[in-house]
Each structure stands twice: as structure tokens, then as C-alpha cells.
PDB file of C-alpha atoms in Angstrom:
ATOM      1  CA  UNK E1027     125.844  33.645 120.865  1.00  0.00           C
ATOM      2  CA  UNK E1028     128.734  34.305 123.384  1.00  0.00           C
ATOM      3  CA  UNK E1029     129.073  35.783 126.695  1.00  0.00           C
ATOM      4  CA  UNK E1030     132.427  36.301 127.653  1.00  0.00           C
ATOM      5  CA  UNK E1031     133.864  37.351 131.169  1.00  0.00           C
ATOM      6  CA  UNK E1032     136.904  39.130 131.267  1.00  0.00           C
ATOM      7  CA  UNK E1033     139.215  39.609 134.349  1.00  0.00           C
ATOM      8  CA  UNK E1034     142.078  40.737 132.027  1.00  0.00           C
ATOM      9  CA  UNK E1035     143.043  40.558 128.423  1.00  0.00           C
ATOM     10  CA  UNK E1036     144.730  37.578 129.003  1.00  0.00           C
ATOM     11  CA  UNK E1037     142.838  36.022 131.632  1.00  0.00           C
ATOM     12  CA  UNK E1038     138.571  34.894 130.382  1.00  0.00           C
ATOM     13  CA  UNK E1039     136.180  32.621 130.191  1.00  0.00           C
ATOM     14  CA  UNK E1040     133.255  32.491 127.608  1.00  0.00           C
ATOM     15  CA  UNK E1041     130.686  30.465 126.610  1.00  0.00           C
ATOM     16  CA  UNK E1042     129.249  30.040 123.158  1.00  0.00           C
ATOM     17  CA  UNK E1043     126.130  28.467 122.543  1.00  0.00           C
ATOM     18  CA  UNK E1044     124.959  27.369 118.736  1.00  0.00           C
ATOM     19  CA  UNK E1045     122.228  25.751 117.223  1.00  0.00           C
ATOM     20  CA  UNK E1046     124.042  22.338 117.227  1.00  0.00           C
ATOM     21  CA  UNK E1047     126.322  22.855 120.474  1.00  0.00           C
ATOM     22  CA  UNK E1048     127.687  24.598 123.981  1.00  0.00           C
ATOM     23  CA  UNK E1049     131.462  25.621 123.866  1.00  0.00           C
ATOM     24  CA  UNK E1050     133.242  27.108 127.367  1.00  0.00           C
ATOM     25  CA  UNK E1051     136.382  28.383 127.432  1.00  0.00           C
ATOM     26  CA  UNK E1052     138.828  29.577 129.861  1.00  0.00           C
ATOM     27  CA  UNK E1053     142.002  31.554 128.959  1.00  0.00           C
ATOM     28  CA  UNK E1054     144.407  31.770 131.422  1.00  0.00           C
ATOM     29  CA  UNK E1055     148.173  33.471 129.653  1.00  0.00           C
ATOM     30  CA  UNK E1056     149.101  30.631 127.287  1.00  0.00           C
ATOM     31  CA  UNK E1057     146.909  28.097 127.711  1.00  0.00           C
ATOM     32  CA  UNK E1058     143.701  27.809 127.147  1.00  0.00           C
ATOM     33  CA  UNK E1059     140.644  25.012 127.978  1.00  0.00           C
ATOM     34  CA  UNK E1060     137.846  24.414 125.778  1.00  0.00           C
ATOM     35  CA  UNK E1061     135.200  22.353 126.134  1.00  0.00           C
ATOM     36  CA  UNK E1062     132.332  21.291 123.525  1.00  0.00           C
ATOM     37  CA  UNK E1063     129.626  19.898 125.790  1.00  0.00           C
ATOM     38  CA  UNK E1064     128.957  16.652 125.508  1.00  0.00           C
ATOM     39  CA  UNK E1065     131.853  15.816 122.660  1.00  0.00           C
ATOM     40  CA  UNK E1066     135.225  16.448 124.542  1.00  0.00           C
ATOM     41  CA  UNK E1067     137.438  19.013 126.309  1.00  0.00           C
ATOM     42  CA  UNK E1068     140.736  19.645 125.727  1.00  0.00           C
ATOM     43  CA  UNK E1069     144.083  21.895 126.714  1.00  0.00           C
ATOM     44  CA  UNK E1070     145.936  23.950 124.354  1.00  0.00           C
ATOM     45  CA  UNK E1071     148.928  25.796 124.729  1.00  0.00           C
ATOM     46  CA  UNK E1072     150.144  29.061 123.161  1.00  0.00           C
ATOM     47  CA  UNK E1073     153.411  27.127 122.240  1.00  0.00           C
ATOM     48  CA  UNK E1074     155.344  29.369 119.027  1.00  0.00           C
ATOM     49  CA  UNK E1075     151.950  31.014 118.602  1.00  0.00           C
ATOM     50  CA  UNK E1076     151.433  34.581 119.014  1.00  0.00           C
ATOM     51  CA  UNK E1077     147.639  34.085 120.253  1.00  0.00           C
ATOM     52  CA  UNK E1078     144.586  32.075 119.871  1.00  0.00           C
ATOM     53  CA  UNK E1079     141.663  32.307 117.826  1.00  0.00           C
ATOM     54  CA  UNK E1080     138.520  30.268 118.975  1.00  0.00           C
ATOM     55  CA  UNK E1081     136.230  29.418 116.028  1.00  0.00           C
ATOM     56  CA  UNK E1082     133.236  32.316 116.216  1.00  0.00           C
ATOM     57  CA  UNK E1083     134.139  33.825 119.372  1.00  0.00           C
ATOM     58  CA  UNK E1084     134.865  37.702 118.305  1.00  0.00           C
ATOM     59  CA  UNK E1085     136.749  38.157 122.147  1.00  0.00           C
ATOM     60  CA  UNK E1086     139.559  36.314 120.331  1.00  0.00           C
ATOM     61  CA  UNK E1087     139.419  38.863 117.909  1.00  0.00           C
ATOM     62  CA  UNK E1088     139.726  41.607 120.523  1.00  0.00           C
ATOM     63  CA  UNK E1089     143.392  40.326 121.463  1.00  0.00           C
ATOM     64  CA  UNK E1090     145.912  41.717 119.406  1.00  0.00           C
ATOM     65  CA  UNK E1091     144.319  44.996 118.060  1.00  0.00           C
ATOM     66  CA  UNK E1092     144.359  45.567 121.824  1.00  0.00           C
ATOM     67  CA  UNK E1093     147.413  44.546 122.426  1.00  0.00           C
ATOM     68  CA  UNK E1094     149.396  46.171 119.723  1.00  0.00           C
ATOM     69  CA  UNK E1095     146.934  49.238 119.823  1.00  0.00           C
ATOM     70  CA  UNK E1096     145.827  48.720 116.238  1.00  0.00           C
ATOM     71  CA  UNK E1097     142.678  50.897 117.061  1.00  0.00           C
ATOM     72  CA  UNK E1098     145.152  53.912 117.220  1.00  0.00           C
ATOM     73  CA  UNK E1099     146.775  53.181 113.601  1.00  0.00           C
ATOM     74  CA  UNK E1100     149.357  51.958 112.263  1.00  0.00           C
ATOM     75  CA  UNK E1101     150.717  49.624 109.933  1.00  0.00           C
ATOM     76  CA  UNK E1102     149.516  45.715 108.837  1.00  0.00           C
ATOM     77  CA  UNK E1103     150.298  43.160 111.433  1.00  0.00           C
ATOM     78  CA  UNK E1104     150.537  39.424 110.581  1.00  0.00           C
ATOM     79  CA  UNK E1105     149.966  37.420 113.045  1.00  0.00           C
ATOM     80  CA  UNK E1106     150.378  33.295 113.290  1.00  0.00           C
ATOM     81  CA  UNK E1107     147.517  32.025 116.029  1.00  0.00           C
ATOM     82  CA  UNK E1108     146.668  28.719 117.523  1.00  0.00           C
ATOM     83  CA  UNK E1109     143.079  28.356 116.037  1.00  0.00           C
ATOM     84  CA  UNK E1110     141.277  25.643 117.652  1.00  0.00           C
ATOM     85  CA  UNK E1111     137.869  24.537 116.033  1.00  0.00           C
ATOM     86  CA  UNK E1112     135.607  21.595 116.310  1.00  0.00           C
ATOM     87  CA  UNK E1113     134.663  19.163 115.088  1.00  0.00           C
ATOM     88  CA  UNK E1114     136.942  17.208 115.977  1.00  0.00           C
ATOM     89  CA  UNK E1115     138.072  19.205 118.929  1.00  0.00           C
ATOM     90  CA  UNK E1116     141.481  20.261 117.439  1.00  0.00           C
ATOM     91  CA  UNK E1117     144.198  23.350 117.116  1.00  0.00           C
ATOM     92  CA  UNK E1118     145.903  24.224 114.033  1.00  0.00           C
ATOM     93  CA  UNK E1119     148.185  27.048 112.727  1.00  0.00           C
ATOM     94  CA  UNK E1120     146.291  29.859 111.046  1.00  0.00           C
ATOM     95  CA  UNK E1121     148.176  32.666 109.309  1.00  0.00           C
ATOM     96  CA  UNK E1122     145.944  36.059 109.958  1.00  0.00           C
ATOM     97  CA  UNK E1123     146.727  39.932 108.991  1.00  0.00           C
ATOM     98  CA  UNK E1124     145.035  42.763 110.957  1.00  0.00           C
ATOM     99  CA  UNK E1125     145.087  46.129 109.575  1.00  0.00           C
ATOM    100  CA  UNK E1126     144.205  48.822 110.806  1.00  0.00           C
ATOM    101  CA  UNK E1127     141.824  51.026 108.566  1.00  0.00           C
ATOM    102  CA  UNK E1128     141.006  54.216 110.975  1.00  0.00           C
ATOM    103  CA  UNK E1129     137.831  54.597 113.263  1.00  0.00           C
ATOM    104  CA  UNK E1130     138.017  51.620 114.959  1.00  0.00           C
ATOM    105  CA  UNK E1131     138.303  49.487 112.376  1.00  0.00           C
ATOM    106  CA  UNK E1132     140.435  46.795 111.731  1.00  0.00           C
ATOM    107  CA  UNK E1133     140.088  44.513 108.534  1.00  0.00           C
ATOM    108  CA  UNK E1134     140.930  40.903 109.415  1.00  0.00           C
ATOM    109  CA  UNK E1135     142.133  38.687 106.741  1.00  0.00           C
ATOM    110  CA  UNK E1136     142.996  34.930 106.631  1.00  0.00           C
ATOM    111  CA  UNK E1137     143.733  32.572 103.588  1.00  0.00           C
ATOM    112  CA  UNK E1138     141.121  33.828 100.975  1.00  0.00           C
ATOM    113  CA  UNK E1139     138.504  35.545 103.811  1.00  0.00           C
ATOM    114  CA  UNK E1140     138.586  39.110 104.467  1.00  0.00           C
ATOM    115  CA  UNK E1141     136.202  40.946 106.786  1.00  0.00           C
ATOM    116  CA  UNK E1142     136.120  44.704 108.205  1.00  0.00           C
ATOM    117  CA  UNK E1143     135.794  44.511 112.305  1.00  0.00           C
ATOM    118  CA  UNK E1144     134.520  47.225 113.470  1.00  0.00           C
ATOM    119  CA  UNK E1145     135.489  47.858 117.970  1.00  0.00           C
ATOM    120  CA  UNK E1146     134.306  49.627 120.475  1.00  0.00           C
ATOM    121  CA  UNK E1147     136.394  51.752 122.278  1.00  0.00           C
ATOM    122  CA  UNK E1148     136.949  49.275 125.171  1.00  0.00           C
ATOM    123  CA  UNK E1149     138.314  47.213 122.719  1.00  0.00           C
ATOM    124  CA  UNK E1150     135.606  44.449 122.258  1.00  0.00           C
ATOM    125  CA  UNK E1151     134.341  43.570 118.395  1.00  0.00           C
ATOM    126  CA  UNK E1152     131.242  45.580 117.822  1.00  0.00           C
ATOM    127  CA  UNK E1153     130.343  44.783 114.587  1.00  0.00           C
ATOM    128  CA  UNK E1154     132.116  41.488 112.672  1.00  0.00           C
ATOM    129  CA  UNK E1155     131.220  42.114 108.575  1.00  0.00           C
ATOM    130  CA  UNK E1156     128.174  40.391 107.113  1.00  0.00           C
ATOM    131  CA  UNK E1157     128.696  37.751 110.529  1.00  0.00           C
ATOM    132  CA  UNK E1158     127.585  38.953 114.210  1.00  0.00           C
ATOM    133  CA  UNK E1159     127.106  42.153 116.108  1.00  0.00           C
ATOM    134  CA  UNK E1160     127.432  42.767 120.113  1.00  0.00           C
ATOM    135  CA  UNK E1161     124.491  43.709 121.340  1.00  0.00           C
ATOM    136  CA  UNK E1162     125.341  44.243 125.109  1.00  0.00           C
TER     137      UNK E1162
END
């Protein structure tokens, strides 16, 4: 589960909560803090990124279908984010493609995964394939 607050795109916090652990993040422009309860926190920055991607938090998703209006169309966008997972606590490069397939739907694809994303129309994942669904 995560609840995320959002004062702007590029300014949240969330908190995800798993059988095995508590994660809360803050985003604030390039940087972002994450802690894992109990097992570390850490900074990263945005760096020669063009976003980040927190392990099974769908807001992170949310981020550049909004900001390059992939909801409205248009062609395949690849993307290289900062994903940090856990554990350890650690950020690595992650090459992703978002493409946009009509209806709000985006398919995400990285390395050998591929999933349909389905949005809502503020922008937030509604539906992640076969993974998690919002449910307020």
C-alpha cells in the first residue's frame, strides 16, 4: 500500500507500507529522501537522470506521462530514471519506454517487463497490469 501527498508534481511525500517493511519518501525537484524504517535512509539526487522511479510506488509512474502529456497521445518516449530500490537502500540507472496507447493508457516497458498503466484523468495510475489498483 501507498498513500502519497502531493503539493505539486514535483514536490511529495508518500509512504509505502509492505508485508516485510515501511518506506517514506519526500520529493522535493531533484532530490529525493527515502527512508526504509528501521534499515537506513538515504538522499538521492536527480543528477543526468530525467526522473525517479521508487520501487512499487505507482506516483513515480504518474511523472512523466504528466509531464510530457502522454495521456493526450503521441509518440514512444524513453526515458533514463534514477530507480532507487532496497534492499540494500541503493539508486541505479534504469532505461524505461512509455507509450502512449489511447484512453489513458500508457504501456510501460523496462528491460524484458512490459505492463499496460491505465490513469485517471488527474493523472494518478489507476490501474498498474496484473500488479495494484488505486482504490481512493
Amino acid at each position: 500500500m501507498e498513500v502519497a501527498h502531493v503539493e505539486e508534481w514535483d514536490r511529495a511525500h508518500g509512504t509505502q507500507i509492505g508485508i516485510t517493511y515501511e518506506l517514506r519518501w519526500k520529493l522535493d525537484g531533484e532530490r529525493v529522501h527515502v527512508d526504509l524504517v528501521g534499515q537506513g535512509e538515504r538522499d538521492f539526487e536527480l543528477g543526468d537522470t530525467d526522473f525517479f522511479d521508487i520501487a512499487h510506488s505507482p506516483f513515480f509512474n504518474s511523472l512523466p506521462v504528466i509531464r510530457n502529456g502522454l495521456l493526450d497521445g503521441g509518440e514512444p518516449r524513453d526515458y533514463v530514471m534514477t530507480f532507487v530500490s532496497w534492499p540494500p537502500l541503493e539508486a541505479t540507472r534504469s532505461a524505461q519506454r512509455y507509450t502512449p496507447l489511447g484512453q489513458g493508457v500508457v504501456r510501460y516497458t523496462s528491460g524484458d517487463f512490459e505492463a499496460d498503466i491505465a490513469f485517471g484523468a488527474d493523472g494518478f495510475v489507476s490501474l498498474y497490469q496484473d500488479y495494484l489498483e488505486r482504490i481512493a
